[in-house]
Short mmCIF file of C-alpha atoms in Angstrom, two decimals:
data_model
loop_
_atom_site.label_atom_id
_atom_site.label_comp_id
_atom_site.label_asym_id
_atom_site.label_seq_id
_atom_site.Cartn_x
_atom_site.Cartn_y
_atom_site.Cartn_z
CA UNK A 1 148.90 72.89 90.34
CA UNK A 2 149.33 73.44 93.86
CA UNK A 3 147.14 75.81 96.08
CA UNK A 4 148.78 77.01 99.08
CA UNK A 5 148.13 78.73 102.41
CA UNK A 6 151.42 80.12 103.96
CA UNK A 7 150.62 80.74 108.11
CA UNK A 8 147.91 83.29 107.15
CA UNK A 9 146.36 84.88 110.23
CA UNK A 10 142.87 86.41 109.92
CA UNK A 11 140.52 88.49 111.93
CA UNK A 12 137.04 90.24 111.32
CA UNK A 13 137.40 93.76 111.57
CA UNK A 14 137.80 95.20 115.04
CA UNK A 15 138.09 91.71 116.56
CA UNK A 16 141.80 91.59 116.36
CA UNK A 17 142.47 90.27 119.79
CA UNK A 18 140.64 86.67 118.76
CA UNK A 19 141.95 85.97 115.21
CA UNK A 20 139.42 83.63 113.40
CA UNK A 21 142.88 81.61 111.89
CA UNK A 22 146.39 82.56 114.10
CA UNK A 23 149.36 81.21 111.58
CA UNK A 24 147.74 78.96 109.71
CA UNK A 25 149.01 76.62 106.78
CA UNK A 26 146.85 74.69 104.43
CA UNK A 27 148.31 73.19 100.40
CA UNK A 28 146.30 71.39 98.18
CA UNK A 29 147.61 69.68 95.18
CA UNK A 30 145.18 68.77 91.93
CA UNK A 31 144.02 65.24 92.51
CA UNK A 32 143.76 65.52 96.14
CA UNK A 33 140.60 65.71 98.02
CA UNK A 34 141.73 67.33 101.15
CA UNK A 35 138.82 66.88 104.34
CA UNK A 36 138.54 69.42 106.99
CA UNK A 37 136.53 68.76 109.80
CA UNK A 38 136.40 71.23 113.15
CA UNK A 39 133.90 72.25 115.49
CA UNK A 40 131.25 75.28 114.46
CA UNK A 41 133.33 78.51 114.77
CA UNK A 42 136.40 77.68 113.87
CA UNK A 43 136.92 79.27 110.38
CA UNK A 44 135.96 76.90 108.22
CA UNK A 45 133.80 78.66 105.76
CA UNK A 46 136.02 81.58 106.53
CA UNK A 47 138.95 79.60 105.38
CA UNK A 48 137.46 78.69 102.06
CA UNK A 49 136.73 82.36 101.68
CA UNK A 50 140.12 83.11 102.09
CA UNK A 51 141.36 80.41 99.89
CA UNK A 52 138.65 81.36 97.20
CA UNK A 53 139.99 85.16 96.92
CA UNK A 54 136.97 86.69 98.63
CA UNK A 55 138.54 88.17 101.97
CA UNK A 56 142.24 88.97 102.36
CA UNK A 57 144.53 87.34 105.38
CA UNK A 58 145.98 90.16 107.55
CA UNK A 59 149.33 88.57 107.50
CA UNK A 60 150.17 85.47 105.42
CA UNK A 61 149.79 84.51 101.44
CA UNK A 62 147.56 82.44 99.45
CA UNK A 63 149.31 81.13 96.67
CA UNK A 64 148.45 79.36 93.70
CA UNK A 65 151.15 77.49 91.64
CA UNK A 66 152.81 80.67 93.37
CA UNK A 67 150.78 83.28 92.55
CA UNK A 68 148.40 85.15 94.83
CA UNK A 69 145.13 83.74 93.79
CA UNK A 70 143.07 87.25 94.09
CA UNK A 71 145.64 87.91 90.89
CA UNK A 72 143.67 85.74 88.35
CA UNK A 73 142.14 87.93 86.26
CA UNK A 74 138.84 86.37 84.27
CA UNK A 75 137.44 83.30 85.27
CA UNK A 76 139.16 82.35 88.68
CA UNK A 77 140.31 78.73 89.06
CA UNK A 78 139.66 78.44 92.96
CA UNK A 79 135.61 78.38 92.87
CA UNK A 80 133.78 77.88 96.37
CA UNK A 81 130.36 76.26 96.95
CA UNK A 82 128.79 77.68 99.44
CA UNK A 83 126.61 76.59 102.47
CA UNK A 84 123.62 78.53 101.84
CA UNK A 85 123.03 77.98 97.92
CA UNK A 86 119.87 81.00 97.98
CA UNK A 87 122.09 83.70 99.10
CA UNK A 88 124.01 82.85 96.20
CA UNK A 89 121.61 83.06 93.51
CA UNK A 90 120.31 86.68 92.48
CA UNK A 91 116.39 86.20 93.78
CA UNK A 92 115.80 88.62 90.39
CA UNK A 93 117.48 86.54 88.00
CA UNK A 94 115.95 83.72 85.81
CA UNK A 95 117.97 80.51 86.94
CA UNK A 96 118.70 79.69 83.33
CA UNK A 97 120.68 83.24 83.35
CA UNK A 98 122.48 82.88 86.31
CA UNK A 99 123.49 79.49 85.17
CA UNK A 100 125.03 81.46 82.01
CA UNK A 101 127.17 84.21 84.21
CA UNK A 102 130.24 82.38 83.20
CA UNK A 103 128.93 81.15 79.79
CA UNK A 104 127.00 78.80 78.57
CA UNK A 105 127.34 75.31 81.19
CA UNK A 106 128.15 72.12 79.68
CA UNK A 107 125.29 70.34 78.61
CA UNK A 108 127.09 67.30 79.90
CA UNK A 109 127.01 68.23 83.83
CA UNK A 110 123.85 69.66 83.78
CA UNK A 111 122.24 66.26 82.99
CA UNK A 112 124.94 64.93 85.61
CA UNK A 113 123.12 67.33 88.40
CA UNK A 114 119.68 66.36 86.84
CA UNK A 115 118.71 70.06 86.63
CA UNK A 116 115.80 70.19 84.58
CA UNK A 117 115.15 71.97 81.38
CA UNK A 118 112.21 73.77 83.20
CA UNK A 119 113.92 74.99 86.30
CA UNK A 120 115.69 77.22 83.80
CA UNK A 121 113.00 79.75 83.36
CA UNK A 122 112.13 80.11 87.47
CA UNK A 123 112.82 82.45 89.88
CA UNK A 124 114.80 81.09 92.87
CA UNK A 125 112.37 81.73 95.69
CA UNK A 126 110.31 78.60 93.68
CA UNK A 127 112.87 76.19 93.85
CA UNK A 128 114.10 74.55 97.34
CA UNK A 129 117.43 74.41 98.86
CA UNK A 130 119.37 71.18 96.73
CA UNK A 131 118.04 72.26 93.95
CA UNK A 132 119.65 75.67 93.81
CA UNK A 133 122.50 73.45 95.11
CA UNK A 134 122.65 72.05 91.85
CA UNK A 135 122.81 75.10 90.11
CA UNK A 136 126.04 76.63 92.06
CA UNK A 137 127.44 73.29 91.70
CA UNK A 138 127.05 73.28 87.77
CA UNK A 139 127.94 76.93 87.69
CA UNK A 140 131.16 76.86 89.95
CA UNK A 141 132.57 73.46 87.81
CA UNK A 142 133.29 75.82 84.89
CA UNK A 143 136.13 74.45 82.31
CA UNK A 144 138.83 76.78 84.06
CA UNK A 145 138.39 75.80 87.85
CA UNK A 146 141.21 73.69 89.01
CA UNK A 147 140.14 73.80 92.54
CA UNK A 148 136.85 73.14 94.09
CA UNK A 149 135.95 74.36 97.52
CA UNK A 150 132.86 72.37 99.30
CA UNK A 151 131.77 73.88 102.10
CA UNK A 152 128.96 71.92 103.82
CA UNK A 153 127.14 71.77 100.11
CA UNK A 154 125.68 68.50 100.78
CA UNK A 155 124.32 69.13 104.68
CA UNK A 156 120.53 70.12 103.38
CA UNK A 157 120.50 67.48 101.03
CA UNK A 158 118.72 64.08 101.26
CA UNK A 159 120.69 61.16 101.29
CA UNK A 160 120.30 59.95 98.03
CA UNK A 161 120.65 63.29 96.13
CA UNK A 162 123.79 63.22 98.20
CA UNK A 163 125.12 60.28 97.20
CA UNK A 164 124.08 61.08 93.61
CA UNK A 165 125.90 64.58 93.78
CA UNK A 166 129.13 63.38 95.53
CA UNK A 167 129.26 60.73 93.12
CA UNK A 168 129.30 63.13 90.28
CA UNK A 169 131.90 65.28 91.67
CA UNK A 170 134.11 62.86 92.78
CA UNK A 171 134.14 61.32 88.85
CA UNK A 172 134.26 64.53 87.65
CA UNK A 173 137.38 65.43 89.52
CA UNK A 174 139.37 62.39 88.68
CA UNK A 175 137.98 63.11 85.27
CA UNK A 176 140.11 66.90 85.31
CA UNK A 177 142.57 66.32 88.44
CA UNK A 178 140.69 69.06 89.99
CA UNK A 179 142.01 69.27 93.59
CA UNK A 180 139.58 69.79 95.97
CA UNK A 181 138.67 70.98 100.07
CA UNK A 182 135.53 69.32 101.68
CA UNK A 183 134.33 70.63 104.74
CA UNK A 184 131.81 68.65 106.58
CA UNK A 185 131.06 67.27 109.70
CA UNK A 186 129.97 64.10 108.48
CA UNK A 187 132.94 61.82 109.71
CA UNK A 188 131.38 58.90 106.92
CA UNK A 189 131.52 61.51 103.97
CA UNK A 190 134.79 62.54 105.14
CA UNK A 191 136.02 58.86 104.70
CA UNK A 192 134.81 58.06 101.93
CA UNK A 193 135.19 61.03 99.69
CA UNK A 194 138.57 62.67 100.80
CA UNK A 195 142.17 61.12 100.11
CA UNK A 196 143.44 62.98 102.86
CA UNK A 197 141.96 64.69 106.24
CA UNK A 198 142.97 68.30 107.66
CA UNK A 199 142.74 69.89 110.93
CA UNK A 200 142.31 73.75 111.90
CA UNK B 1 92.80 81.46 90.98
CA UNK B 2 92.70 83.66 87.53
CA UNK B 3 89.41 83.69 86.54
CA UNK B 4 88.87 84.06 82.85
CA UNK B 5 87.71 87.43 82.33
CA UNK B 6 88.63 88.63 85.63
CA UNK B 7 91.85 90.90 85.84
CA UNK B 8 94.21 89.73 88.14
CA UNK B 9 96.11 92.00 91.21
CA UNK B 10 99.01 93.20 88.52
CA UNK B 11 96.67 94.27 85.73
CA UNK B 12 94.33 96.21 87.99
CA UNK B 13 96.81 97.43 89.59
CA UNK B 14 98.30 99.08 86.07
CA UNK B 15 95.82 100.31 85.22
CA UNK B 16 94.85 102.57 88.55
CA UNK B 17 98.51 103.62 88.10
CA UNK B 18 97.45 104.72 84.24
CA UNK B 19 93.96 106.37 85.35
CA UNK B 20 95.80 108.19 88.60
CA UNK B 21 98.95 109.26 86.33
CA UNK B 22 96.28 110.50 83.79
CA UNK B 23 94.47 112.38 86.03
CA UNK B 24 97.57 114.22 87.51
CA UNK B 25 98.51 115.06 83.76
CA UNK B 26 95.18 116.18 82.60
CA UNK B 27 94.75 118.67 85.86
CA UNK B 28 98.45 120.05 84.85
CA UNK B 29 97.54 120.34 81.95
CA UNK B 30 94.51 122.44 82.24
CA UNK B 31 96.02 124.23 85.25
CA UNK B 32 98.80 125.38 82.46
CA UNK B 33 96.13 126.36 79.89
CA UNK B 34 94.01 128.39 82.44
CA UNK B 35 96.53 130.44 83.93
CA UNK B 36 95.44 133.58 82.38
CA UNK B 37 91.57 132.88 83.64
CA UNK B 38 92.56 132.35 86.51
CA UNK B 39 93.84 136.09 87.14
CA UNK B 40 91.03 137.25 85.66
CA UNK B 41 88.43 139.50 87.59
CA UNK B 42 84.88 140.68 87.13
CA UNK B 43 83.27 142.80 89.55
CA UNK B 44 80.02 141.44 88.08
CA UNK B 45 80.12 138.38 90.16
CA UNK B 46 82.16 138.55 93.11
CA UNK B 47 80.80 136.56 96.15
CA UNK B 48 78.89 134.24 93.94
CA UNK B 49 78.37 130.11 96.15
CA UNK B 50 78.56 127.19 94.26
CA UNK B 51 76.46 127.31 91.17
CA UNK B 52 76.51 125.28 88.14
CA UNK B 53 78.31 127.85 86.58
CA UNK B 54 80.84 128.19 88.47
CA UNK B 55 81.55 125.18 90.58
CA UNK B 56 83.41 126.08 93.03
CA UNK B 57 81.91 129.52 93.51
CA UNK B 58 83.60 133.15 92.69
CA UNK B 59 85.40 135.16 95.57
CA UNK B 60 85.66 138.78 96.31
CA UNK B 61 87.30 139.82 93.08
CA UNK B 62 85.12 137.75 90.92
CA UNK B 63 87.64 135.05 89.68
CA UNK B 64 86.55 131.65 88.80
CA UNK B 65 87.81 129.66 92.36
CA UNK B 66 87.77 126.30 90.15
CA UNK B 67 89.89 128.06 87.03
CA UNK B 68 91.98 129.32 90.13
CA UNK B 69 92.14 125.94 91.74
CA UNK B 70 92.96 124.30 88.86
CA UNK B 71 95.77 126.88 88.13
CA UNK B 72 97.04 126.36 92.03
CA UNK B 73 97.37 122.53 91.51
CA UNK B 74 98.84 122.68 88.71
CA UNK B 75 101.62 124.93 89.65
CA UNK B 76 101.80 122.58 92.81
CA UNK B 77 102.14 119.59 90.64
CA UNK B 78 104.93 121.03 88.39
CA UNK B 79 106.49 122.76 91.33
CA UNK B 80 106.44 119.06 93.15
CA UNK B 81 107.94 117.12 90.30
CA UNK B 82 111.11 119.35 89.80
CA UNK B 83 111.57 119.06 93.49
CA UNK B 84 111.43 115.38 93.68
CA UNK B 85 113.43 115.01 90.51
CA UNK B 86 115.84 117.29 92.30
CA UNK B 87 115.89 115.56 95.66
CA UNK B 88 115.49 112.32 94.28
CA UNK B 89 118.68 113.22 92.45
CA UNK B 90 120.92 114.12 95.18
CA UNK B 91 119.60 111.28 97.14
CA UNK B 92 121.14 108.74 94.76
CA UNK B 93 124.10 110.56 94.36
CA UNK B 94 125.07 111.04 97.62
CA UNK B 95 123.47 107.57 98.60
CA UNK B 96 125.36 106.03 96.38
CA UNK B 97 129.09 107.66 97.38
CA UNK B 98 128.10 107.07 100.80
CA UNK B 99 127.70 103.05 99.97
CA UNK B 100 130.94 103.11 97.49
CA UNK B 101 133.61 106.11 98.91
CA UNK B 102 134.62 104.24 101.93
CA UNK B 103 134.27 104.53 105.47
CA UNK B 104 135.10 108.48 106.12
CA UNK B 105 133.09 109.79 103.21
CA UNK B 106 130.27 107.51 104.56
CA UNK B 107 130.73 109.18 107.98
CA UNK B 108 130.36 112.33 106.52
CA UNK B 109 127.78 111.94 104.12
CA UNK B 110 125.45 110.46 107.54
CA UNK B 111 126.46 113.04 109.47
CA UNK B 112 124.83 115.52 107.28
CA UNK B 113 121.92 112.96 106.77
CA UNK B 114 121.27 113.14 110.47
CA UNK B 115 121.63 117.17 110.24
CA UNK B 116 119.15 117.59 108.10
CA UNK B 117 116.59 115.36 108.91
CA UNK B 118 117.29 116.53 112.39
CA UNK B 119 115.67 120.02 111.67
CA UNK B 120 112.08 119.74 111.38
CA UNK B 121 111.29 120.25 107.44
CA UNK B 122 108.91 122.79 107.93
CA UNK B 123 111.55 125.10 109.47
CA UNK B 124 114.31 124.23 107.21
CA UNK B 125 112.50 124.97 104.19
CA UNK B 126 111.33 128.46 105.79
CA UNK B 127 114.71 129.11 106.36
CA UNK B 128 115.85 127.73 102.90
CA UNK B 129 113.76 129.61 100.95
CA UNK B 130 113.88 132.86 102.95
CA UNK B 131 117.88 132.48 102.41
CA UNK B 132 117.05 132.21 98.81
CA UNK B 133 114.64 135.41 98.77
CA UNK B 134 111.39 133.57 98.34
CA UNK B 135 109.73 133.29 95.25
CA UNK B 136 109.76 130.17 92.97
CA UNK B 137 113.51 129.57 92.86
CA UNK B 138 112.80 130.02 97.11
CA UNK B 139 110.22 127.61 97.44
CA UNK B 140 111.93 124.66 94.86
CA UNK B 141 115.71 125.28 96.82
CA UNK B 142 113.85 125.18 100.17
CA UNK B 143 111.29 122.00 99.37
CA UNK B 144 114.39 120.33 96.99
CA UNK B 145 117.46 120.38 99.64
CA UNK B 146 115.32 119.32 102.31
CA UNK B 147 113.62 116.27 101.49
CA UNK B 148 116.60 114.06 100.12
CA UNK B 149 117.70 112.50 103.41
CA UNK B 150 115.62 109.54 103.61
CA UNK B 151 115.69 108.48 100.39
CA UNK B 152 119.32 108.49 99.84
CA UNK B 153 119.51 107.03 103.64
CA UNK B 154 117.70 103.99 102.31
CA UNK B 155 120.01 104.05 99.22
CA UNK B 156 123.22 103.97 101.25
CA UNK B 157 121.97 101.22 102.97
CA UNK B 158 120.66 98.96 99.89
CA UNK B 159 123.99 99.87 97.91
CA UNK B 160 126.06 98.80 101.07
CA UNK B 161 124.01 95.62 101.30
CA UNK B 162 124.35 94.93 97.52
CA UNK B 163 128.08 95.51 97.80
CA UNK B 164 128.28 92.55 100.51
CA UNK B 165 125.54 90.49 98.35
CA UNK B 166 127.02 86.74 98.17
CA UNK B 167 126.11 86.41 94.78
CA UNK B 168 127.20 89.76 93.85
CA UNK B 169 130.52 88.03 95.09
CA UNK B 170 130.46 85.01 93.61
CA UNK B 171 129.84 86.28 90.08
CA UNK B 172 132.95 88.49 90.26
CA UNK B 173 135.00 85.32 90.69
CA UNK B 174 133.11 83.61 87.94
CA UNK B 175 134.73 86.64 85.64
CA UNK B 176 131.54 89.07 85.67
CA UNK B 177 132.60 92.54 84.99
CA UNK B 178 132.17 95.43 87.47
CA UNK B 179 129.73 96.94 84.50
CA UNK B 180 127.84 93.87 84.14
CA UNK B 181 127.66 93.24 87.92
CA UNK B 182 126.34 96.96 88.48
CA UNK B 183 123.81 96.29 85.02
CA UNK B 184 122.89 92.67 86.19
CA UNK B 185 122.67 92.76 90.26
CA UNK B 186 122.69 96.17 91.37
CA UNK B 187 120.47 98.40 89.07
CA UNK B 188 117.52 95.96 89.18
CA UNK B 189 117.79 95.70 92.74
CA UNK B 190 118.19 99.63 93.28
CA UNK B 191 115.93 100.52 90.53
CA UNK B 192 112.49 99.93 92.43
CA UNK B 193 113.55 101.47 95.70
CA UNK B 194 114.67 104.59 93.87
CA UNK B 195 111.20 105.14 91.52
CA UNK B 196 109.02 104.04 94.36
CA UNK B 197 110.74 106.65 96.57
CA UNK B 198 110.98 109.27 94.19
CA UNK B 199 106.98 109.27 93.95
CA UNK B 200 106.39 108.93 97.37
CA UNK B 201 108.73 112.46 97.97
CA UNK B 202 105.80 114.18 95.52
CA UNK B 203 103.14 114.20 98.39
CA UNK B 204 105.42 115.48 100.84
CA UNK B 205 107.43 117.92 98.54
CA UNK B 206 103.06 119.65 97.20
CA UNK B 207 102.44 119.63 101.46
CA UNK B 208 105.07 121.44 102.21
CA UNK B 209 105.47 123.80 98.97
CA UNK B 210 102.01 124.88 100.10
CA UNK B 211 102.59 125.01 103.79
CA UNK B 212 104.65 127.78 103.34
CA UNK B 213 103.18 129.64 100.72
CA UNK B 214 100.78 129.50 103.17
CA UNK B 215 103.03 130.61 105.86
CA UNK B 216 104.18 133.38 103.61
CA UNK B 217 107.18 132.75 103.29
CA UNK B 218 107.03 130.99 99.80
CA UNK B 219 105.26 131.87 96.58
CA UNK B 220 104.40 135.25 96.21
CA UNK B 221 100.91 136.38 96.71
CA UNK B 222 100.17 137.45 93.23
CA UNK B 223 100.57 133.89 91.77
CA UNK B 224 97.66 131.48 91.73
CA UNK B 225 99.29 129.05 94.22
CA UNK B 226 97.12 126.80 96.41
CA UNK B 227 99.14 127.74 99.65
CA UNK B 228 98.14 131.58 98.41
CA UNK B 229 94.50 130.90 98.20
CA UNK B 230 94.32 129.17 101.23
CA UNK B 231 95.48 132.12 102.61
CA UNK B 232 93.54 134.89 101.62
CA UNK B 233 90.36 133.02 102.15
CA UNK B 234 91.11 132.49 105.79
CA UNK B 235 89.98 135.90 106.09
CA UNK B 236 86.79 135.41 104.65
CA UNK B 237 86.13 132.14 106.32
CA UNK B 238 84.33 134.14 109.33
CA UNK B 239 82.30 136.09 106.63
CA UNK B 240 80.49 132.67 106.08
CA UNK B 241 82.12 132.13 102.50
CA UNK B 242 83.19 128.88 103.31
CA UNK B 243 83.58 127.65 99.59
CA UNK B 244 86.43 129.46 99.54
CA UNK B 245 88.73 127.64 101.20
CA UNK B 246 86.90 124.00 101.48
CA UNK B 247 87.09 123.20 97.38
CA UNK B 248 90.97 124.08 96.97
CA UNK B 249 91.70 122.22 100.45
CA UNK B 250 90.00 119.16 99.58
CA UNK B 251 91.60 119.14 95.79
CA UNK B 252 94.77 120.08 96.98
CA UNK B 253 94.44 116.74 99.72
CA UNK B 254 92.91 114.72 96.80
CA UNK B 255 96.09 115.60 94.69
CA UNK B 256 98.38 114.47 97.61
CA UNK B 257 96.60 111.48 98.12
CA UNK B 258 96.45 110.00 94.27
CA UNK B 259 100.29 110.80 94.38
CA UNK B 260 100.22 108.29 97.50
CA UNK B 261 98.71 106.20 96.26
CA UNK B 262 100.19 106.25 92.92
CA UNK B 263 103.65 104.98 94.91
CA UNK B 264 102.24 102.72 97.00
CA UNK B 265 100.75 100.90 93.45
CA UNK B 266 104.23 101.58 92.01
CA UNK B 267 106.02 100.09 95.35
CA UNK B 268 103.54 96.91 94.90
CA UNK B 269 104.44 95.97 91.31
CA UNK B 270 108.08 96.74 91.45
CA UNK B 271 109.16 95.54 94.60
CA UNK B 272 110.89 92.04 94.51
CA UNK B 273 108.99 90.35 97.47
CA UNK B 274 105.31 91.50 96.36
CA UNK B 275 105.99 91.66 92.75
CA UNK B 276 105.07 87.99 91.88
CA UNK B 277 101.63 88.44 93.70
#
């Protein structure tokens, strides 16, 4: 599969004069591990929103294996990870339920992520910021997402938990030929994780 | 740290929202059942102070002022809960279009936010129920179409923030249905801001139903409202009959402030960043 950007240009509403990306193009085929590394401010995260289906380009497609990806009905097979894993957890929800919102998570990858049986039954606001990590990780690697998109999901971590999460992801994506974006601004993670390295 | 024995903050807390609920039902209640005696007159003890007898005294046409007062509240309680029920209503409805319409019927809907609570309530609900020649229907249009602004200003705002909610987002893409994203995220979100406000609009929808009765310009006189008995005994205040006035005041201010109180508790155990305390 092949997940494409075609010279999308994209602006926040009412800031039209300063486009966040001005003709931009971006593919990513399964199996590759694409890096993207830029300066704060330059549309990274809004680039993976784009590419996930949550915001729409002003001019431009996103295509995957030629299809506009906000098409995919069910399940969509672009997931994103985001920065900030407790905005993305409902602070009302039982972890173990919003673990569940896609069905029931491989028993398999939770181990992998060493989320523990007890963490199920909390409330987010008790758990800290790599742990709920864990959860959107596990969550977003459902059996239908072909493409990953990282962006910054290891910068709050420790280094080992790092290590122990990219190590995980990176097996589990050879494992399914997932393809995959990183964004970081760790040049050494960049290296050592991606097959290939993007600009914006 | 639980003691054992000891109730913790959420227990307690139930149960002074049992006890005050309760209380509010039981005075309803009676104020229902005692509506005849409070109409009733006897000549053969007007004027009468406080006694055991009668507690809060008799007035110049011999009725029972606690039967009366009890009768007033009542009607003030029932009068206040179709009200807020109404308001509270409107509020979500028009909160909620606001939030999911788009941007003009937003701008509208604010606009006419802004109007209203522009106008000071008192006058508006004069004007309301004057327009809708007085009487009960009067006094609920008046209190009813004047007190939903806030609420469904605050509802607008937490439905708009919901919309935006990243993990409101992120569960659409993992396949979540708009149903089960409105029954999952949004309801139990929304729910607690709604209740809590719809008590707290009780207190102000009783002040202002009995402001103006008061006024005049609300319940009519022959009904045993508390607005009306204020009223009449402000011209027997001078006379030294100060009973008259003091017991309904003070009940009617007790009544608004268990109602307060009652969504304060409410606020406390349903909202998401004190319920866990």
């Amino acid at each position: 599969m092949i997940l494409e950007a075609k010279s999308i240009t994209f602006y926040y509403r009412g800031r039209k004069k300063s486009p966040v990306l001005n003709n931009y193009s971006i593919s990513i085929r399964s199996g590759e591990r694409v890096g993207l590394k830029a300066p704060s401010g330059r549309g990274k995260t809004t680039l993976c929103r784009l590419l996930a289906g949550y915001e729409k380009p002003q001019s431009g497609k996103i295509l995957l294996d030629g299809k506009p990806v906000t098409a995919y009905r069910g399940v969509c097979p672009v997931q994103m990870v985001w920065q900030h894993p407790e905005t993305v957890v409902d602070p009302l929800l039982r972890l173990g339920e919003t673990l569940a919102e896609a069905g029931p998570v491989d028993e398999r990858i939770r181990g992998a992520l060493h989320i523990e049986e007890g963490w199920l039954s909390r409330f987010p606001a008790e758990l800290s910021g790599g742990e709920l990590q864990r959860f959107c990780l596990a969550r977003a690697l459902h059996p239908e997402t072909k493409f990953l998109l990282c962006d910054e999901i290891s910068a709050m971590l420790d280094l080992v938990t790092q290590a122990q999460i990219w190590k995980f992801l990176l097996e589990e994506a050879e494992k399914r030929g997932m393809g995959m974006l990183v964004v970081s601004h760790s040049d050494g993670l960049l290296e050592k994780v991606c097959t290939r390295i993007a600009a914006i | 740290m639980k003691t054992a024995g000891r109730m913790n903050r959420r227990q307690s807390t139930l149960i002074f929202l049992v006890c005050a609920a309760g209380v509010l039902a039981v005075v309803m209640i009676m104020g229902i059942a005692l509506e005849d005696a409070a109409l009733e007159t006897d000549f053969s003890r007007t004027n009468l102070a406080p006694c055991p007898e009668y507690l809060f005294g008799t007035d110049w046409m011999g009725r029972d002022m606690f039967v009366r007062t009890l009768a007033g509240l009542s009607l003030s309680i029932r009068i206040g809960i179709l009200t807020a029920a109404v308001s509270a209503v409107m509020a979500l409805l028009l909160g909620t279009a606001a939030a999911m319409l788009g941007s003009r019927a937003d701008a509208v809907i604010s606009w006419v936010i802004d109007l209203v609570m522009g106008i000071p309530h008192i006058l508006l609900v004069m004007l309301i129920s004057i327009a809708c020649g007085r009487g009960f229907a009067g006094v609920v249009a008046g209190v009813s179409l004047s007190h939903w602004p806030s609420l469904a200003r605050v509802i607008r705002g937490e439905v708009l923030q919901l919309k935006q909610a990243p993990y409101i987002l992120a569960a659409e893409k993992l396949g979540a249905s708009r149903i089960a994203n409105v029954r999952r995220h949004m309801i139990p979100h929304l729910l607690p801001q709604f209740l809590t406000g719809t008590i707290l609009l009780f207190p102000h929808a009783i002040l202002h139903e009995a402001s103006v009765t008061f006024l005049g310009f609300g319940l009519s006189s022959e009904q045993p409202a508390i607005g009306v008995i204020l009223s009449e005994s402000m011209q027997y205040l001078t006379t030294g009959r100060w009973w008259l006035a003091l017991f309904p005041g003070l009940c009617l201010v007790a009544v608004v402030i268990l109602f307060a109180l009652l969504g304060e508790r409410a606020r406390m155990l349903l909202d998401p960043s004190s319920v866990h305390e």
